[in-house]
PDB file of C-alpha atoms in Angstrom:
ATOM      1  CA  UNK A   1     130.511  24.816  17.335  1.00 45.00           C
ATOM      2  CA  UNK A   2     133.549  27.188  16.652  1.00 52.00           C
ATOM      3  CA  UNK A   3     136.645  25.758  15.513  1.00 61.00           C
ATOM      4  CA  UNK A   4     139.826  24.858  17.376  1.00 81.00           C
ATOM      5  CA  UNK A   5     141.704  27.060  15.566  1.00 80.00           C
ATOM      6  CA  UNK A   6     139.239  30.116  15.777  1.00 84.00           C
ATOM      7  CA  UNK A   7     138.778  29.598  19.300  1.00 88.00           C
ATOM      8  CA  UNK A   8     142.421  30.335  19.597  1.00 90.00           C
ATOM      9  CA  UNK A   9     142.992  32.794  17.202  1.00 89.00           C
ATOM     10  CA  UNK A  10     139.996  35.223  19.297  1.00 91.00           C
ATOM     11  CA  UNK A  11     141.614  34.280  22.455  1.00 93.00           C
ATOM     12  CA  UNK A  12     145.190  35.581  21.126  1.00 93.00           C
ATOM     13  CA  UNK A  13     143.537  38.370  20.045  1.00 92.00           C
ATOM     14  CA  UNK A  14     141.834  39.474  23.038  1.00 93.00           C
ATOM     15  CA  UNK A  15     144.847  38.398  25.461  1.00 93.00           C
ATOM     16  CA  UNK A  16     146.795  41.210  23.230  1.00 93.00           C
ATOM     17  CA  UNK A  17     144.489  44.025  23.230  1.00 93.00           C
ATOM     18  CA  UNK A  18     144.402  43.552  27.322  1.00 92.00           C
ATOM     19  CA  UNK A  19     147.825  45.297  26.840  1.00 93.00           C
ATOM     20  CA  UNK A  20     147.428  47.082  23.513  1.00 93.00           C
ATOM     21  CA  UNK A  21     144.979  49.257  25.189  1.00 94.00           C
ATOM     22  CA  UNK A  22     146.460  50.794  27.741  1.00 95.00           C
ATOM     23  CA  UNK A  23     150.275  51.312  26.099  1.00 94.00           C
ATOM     24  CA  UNK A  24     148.567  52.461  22.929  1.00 94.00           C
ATOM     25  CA  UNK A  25     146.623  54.730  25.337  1.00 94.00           C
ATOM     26  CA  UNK A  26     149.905  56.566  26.074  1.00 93.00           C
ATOM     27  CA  UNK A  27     150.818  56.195  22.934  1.00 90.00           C
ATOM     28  CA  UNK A  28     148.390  58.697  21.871  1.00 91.00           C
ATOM     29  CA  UNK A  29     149.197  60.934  25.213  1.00 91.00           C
ATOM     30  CA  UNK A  30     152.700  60.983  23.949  1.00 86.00           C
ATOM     31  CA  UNK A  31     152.506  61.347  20.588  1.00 82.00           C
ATOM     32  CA  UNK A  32     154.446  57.798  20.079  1.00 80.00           C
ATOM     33  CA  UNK A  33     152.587  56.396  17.127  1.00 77.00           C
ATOM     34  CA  UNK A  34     156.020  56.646  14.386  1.00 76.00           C
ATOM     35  CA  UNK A  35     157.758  55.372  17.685  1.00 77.00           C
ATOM     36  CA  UNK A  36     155.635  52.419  17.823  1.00 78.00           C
ATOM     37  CA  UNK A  37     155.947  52.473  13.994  1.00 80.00           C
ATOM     38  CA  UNK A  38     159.813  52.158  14.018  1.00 80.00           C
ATOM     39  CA  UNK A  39     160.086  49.446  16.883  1.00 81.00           C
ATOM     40  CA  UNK A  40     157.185  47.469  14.999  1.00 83.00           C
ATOM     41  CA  UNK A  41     159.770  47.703  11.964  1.00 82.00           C
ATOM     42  CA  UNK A  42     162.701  46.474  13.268  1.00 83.00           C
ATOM     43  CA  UNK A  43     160.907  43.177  14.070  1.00 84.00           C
ATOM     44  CA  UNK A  44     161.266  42.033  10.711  1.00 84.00           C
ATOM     45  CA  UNK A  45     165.340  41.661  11.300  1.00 85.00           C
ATOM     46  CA  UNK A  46     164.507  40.505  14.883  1.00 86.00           C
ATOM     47  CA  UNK A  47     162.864  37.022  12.924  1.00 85.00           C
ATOM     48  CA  UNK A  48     165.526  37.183  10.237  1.00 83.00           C
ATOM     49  CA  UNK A  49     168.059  36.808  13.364  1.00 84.00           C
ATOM     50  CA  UNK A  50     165.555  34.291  15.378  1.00 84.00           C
ATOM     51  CA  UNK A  51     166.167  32.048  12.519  1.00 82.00           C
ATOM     52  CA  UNK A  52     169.746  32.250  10.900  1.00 81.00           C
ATOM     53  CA  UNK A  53     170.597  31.824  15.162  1.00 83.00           C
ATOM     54  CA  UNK A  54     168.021  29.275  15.794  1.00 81.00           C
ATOM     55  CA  UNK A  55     166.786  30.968  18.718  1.00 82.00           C
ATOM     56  CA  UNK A  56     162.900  31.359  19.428  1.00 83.00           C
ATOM     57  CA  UNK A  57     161.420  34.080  17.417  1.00 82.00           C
ATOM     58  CA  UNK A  58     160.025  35.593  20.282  1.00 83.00           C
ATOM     59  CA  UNK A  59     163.455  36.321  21.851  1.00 86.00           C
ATOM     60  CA  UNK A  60     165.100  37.640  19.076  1.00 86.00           C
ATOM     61  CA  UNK A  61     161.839  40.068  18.326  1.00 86.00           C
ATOM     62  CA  UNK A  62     162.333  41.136  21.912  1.00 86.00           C
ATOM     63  CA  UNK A  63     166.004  41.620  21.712  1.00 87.00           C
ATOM     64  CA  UNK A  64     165.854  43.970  18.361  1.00 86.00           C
ATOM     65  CA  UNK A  65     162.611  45.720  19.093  1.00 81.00           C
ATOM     66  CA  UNK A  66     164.193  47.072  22.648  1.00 83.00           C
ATOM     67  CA  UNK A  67     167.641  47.328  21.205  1.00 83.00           C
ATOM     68  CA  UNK A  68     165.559  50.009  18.487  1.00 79.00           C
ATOM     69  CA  UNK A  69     163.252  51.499  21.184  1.00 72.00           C
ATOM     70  CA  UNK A  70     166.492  52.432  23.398  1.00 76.00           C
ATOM     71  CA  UNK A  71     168.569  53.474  20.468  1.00 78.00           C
ATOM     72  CA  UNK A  72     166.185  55.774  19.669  1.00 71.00           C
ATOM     73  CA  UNK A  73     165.703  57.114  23.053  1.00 68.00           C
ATOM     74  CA  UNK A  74     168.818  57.785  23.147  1.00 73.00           C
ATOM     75  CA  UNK A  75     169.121  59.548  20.285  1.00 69.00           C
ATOM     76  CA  UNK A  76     166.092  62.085  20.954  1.00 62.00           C
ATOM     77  CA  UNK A  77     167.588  62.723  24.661  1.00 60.00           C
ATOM     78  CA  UNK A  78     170.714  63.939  22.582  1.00 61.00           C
ATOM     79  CA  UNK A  79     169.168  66.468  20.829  1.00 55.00           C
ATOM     80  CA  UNK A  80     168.356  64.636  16.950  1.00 55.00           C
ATOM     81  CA  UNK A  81     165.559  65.218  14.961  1.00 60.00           C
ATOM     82  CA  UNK A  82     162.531  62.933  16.890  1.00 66.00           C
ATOM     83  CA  UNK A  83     161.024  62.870  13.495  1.00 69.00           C
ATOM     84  CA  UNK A  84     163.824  62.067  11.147  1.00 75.00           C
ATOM     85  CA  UNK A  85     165.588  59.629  13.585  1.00 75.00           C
ATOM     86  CA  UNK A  86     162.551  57.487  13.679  1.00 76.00           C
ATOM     87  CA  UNK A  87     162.347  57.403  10.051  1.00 77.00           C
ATOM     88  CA  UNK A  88     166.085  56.362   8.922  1.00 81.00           C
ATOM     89  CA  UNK A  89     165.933  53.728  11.840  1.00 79.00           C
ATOM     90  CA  UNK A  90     162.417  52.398  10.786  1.00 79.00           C
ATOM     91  CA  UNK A  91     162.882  51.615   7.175  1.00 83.00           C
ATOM     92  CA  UNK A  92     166.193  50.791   7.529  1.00 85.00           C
ATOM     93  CA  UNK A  93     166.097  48.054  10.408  1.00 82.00           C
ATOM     94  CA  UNK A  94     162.569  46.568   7.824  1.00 84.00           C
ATOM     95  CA  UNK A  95     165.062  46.689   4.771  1.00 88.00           C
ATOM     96  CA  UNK A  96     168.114  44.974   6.769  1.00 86.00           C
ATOM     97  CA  UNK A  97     165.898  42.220   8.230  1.00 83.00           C
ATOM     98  CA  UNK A  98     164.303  42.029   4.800  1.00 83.00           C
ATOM     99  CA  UNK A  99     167.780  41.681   3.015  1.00 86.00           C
ATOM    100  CA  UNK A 100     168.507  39.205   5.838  1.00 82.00           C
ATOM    101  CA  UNK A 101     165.989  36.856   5.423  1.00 79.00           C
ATOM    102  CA  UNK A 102     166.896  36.964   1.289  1.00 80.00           C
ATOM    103  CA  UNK A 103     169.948  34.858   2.694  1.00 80.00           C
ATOM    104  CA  UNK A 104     168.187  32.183   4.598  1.00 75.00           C
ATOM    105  CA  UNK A 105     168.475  29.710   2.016  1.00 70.00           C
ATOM    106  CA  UNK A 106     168.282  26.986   4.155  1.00 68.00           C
ATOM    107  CA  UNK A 107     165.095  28.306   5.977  1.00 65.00           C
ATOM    108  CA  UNK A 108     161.845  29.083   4.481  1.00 67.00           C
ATOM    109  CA  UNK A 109     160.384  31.738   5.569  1.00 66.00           C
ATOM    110  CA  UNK A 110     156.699  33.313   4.630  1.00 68.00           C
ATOM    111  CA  UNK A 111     156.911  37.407   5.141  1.00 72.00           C
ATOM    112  CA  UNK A 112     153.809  37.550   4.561  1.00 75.00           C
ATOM    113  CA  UNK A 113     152.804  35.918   7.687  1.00 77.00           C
ATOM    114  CA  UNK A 114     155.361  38.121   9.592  1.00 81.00           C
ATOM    115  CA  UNK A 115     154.242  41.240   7.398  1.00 82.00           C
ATOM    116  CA  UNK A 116     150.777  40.912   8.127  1.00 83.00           C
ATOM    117  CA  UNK A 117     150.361  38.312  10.866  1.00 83.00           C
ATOM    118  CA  UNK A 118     148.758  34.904  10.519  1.00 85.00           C
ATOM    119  CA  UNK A 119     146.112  35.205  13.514  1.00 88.00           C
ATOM    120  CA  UNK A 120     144.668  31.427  12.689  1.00 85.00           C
ATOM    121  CA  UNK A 121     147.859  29.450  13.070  1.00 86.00           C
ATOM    122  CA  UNK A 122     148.396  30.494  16.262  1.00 88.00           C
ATOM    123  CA  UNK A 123     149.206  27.563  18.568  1.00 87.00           C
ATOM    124  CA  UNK A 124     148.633  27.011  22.173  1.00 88.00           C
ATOM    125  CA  UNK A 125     152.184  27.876  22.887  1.00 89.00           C
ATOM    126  CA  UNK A 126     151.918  31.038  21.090  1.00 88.00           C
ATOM    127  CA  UNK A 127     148.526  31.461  22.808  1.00 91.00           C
ATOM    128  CA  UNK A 128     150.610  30.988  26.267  1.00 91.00           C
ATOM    129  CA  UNK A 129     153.483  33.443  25.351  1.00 90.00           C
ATOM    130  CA  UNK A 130     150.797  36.032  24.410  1.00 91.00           C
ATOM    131  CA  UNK A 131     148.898  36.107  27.414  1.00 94.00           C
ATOM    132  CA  UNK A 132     151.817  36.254  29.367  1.00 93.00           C
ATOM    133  CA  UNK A 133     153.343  38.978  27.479  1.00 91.00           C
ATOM    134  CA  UNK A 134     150.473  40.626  27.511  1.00 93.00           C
ATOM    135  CA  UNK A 135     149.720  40.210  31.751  1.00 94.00           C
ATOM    136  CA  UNK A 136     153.608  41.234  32.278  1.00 94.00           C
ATOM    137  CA  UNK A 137     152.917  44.304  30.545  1.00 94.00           C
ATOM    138  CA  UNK A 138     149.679  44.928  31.942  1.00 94.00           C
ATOM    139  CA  UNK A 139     151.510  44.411  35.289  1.00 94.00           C
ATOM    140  CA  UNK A 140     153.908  46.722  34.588  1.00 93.00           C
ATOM    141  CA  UNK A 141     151.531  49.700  33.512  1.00 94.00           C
ATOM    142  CA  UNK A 142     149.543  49.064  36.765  1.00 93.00           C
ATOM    143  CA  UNK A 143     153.182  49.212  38.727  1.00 93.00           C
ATOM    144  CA  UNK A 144     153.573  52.541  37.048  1.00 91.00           C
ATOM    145  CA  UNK A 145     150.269  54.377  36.281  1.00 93.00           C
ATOM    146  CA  UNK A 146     150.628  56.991  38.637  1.00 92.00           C
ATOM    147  CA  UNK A 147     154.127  57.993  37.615  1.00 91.00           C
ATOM    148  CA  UNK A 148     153.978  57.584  33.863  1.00 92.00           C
ATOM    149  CA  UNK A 149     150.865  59.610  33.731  1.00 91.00           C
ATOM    150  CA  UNK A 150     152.433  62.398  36.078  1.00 91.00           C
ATOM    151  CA  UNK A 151     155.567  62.348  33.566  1.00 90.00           C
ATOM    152  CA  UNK A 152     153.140  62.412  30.402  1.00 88.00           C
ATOM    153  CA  UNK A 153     151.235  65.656  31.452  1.00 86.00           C
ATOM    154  CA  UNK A 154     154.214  67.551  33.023  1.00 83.00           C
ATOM    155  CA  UNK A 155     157.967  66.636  32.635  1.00 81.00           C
ATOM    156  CA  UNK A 156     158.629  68.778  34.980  1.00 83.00           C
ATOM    157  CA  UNK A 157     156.066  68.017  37.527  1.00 81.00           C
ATOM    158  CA  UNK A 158     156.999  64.898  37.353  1.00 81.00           C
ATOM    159  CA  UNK A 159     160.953  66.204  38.647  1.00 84.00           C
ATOM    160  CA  UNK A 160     158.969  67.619  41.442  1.00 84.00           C
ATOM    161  CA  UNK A 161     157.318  65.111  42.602  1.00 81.00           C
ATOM    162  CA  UNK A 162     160.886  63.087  42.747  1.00 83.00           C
ATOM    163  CA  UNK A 163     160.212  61.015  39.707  1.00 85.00           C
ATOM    164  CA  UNK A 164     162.158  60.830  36.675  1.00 85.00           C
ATOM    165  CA  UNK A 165     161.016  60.908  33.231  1.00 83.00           C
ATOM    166  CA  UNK A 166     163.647  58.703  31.653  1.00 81.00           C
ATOM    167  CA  UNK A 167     162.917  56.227  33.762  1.00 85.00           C
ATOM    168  CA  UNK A 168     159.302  56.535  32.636  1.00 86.00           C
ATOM    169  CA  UNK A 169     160.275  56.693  29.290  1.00 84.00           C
ATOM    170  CA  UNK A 170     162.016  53.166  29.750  1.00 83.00           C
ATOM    171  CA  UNK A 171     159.191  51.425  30.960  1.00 87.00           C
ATOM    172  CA  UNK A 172     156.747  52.423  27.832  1.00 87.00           C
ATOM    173  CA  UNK A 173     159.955  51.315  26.308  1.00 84.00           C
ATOM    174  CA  UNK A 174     160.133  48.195  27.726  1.00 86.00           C
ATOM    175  CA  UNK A 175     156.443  47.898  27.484  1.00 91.00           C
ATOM    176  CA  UNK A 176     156.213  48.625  23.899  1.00 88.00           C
ATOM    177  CA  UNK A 177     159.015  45.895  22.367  1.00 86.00           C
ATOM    178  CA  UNK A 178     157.034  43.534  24.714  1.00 89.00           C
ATOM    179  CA  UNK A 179     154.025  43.959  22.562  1.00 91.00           C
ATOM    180  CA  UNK A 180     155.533  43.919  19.484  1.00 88.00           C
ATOM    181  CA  UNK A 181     156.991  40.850  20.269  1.00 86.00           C
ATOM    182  CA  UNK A 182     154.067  38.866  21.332  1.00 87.00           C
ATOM    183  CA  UNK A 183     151.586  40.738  18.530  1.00 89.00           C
ATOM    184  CA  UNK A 184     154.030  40.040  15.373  1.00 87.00           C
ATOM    185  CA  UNK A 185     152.299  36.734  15.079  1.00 82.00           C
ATOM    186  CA  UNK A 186     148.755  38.300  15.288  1.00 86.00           C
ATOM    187  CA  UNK A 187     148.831  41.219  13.005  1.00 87.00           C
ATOM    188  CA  UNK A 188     152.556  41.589  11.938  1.00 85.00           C
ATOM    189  CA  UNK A 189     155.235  43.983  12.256  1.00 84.00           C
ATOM    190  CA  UNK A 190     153.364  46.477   9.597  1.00 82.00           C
ATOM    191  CA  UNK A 191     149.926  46.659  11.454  1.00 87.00           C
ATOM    192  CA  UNK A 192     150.880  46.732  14.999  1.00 89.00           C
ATOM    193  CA  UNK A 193     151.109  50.547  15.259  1.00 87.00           C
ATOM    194  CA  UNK A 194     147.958  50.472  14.160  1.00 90.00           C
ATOM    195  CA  UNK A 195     146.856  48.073  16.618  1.00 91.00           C
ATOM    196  CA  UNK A 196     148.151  50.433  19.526  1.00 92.00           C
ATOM    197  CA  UNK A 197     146.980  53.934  18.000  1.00 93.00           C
ATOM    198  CA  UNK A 198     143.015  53.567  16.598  1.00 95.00           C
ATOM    199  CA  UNK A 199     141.444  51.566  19.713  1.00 96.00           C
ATOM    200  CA  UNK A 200     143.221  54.017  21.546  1.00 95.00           C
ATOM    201  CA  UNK A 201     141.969  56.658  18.980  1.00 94.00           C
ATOM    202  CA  UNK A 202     138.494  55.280  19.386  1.00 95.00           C
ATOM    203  CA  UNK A 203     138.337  55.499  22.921  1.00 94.00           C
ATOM    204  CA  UNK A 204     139.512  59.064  23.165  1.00 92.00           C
ATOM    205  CA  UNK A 205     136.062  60.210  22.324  1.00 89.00           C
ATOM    206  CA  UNK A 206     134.168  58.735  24.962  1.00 88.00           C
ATOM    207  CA  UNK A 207     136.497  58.692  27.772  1.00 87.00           C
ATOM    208  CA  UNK A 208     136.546  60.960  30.821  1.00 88.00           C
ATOM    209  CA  UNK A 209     139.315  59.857  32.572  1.00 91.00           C
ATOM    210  CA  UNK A 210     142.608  58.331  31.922  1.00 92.00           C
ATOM    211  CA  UNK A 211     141.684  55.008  33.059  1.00 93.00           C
ATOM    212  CA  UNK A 212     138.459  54.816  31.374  1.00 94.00           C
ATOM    213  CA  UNK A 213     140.218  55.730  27.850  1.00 94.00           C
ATOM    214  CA  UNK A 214     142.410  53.044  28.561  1.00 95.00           C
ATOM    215  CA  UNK A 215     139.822  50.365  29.545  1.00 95.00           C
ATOM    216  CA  UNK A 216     137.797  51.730  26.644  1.00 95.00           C
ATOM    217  CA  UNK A 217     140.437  50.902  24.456  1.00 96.00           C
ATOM    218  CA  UNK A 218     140.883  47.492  25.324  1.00 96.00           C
ATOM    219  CA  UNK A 219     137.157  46.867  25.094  1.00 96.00           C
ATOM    220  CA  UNK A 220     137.707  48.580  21.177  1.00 96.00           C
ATOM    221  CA  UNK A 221     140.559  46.336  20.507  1.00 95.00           C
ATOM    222  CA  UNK A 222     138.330  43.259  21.661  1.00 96.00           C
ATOM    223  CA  UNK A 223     135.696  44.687  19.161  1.00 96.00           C
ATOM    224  CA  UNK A 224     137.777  44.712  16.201  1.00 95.00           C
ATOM    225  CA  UNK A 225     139.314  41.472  17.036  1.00 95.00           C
ATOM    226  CA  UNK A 226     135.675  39.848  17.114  1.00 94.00           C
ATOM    227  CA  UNK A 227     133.976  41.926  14.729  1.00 95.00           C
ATOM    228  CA  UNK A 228     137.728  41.154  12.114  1.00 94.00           C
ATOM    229  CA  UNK A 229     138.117  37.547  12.627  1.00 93.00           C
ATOM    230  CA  UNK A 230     134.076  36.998  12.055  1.00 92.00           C
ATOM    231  CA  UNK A 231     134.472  39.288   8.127  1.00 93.00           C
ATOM    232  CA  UNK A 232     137.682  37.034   7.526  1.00 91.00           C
ATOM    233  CA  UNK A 233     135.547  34.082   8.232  1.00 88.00           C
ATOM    234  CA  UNK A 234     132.774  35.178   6.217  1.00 90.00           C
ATOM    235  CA  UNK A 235     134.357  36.773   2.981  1.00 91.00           C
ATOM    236  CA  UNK A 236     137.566  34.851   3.407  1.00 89.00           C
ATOM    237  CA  UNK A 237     139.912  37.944   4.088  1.00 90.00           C
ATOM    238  CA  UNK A 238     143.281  37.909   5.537  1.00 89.00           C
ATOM    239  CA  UNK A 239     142.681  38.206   9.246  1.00 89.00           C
ATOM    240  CA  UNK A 240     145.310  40.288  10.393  1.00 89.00           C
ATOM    241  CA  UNK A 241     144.260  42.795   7.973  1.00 91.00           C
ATOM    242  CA  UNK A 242     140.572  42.597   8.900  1.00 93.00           C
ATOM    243  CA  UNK A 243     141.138  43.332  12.334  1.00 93.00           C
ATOM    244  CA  UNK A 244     142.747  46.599  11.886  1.00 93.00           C
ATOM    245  CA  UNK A 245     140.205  47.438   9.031  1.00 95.00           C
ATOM    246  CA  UNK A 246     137.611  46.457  11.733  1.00 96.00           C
ATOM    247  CA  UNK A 247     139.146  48.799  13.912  1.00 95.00           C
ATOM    248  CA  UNK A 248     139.552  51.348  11.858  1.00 96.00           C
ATOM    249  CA  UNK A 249     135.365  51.201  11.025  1.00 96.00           C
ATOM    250  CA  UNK A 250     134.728  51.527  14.837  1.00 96.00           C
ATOM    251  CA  UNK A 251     136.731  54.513  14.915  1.00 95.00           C
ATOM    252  CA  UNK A 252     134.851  56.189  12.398  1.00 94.00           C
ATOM    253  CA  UNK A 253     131.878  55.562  13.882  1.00 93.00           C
ATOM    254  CA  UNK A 254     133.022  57.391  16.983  1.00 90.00           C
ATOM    255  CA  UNK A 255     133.792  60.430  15.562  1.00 89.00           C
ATOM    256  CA  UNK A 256     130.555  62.043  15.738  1.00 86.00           C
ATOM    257  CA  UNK A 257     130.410  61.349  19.354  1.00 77.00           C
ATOM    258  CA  UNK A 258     133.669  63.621  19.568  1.00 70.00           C
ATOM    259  CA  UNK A 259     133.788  66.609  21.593  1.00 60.00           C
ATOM    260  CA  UNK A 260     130.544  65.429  22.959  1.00 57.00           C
ATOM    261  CA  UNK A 261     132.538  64.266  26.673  1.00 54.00           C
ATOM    262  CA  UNK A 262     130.894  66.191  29.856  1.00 41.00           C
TER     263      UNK A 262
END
């Protein structure tokens, strides 16, 4: 009989990847993955916050990741380097909240856990925000579909048709600090991008359709949350770091399979 505490950890991981699949589908559409990169970053002063406030980490995660998604937004609509933006903002909100947390005296804190994640000490509470997290997102991709995909072929299309792209733009936003809110736990602020981007990756070769790449990469996420948590168990491995290593195997074993879609 499984453990308590694995039973929870695979449930938190495949609550996640029920959102990580389709966002980090349109990740890859959109060429996001230093965007997801940057926001994923700036969680690290989002706990540093959490705890000199004493608010739950959760909140302040979700406060600094969106505060970082929009800022950059912002930025690209003005006309600054995509590219270099993302970079200065990315290491620089991970070196503030890493400098903040040097000041906690009073509060000990493991980065490591926040780094990397700590999958197995996730509680039922964190089990509960994650699947929530993870079915508002999952909501709010379904909401959308239509639109964001219109917007992700064809910006201007998607004018025609009476939508507007910004708008889209906001909800992968919103979407995105979401996840790295509820995933920081699970894999940590330095392995979520890759989280979002190889399932995604993975599923790129066998898909047809939008929504099948998208389902596929949720069913790839699932895979290298089993297929991680059972190595860490067996060779004692950090788990967070399995799972993306797991992932990472399944993608190389798709790619002889691409180009190979009717």
């Amino acid at each position: 009989m499984f453990d308590d505490f694995l039973v929870r950890a695979g449930l938190a991981g495949v609550g996640l990847t029920l959102a990580t699949g389709p966002l980090g589908s349109f990740v890859v559409w959109r060429r996001m993955a230093y965007f997801g990169d940057a926001t994923a970053h700036a969680a690290i002063l989002g706990v540093a916050l959490s705890f000199a406030f004493g608010l739950s980490v959760y909140v302040g995660t979700v406060a600094v990741a969106l505060g970082m998604a929009v800022t950059v937004a912002t930025l690209a609509g003005r006309g600054h380097a995509m590219d270099t933006m993302l970079g200065v903002l990315a290491h620089s909100a991970l070196a503030f909240g890493l400098v903040a947390v040097s000041f906690l005296t009073e509060v000990r804190v493991d980065l490591s856990a926040w780094l990397f994640g700590d999958i197995l000490a996730v509680s039922r509470t964190d089990l509960a925000v994650v699947w929530g997290g993870s079915a508002v997102v999952l909501a709010l991709l379904i909401w959308r579909w239509q639109a964001l995909l219109t917007s992700t072929v064809n910006e201007e299309l998607a004018q025609a048709a009476g939508l507007d792209p910004r708008r889209e733009r906001l909800v992968l936003t919103i979407a995105l600090a979401l996840v790295v809110a509820v995933a920081i736990k699970i894999v940590g602020a330095l392995l979520i991008a890759a989280l979002l981007i190889i399932p995604a990756a993975t599923a790129r070769q066998f898909a047809r359709t939008p929504e099948t790449m998208a389902v596929g990469a949720s069913l790839a996420g699932v895979g290298a949350v089993v297929l991680g948590l059972y190595a860490s168990l067996r060779v004692d491995t950090p788990a967070g770091p399995s799972i993306v290593t797991a992932a990472a195997c399944l993608f190389a074993a798709s790619l002889p399979f691409a180009g190979r879609r009717a």
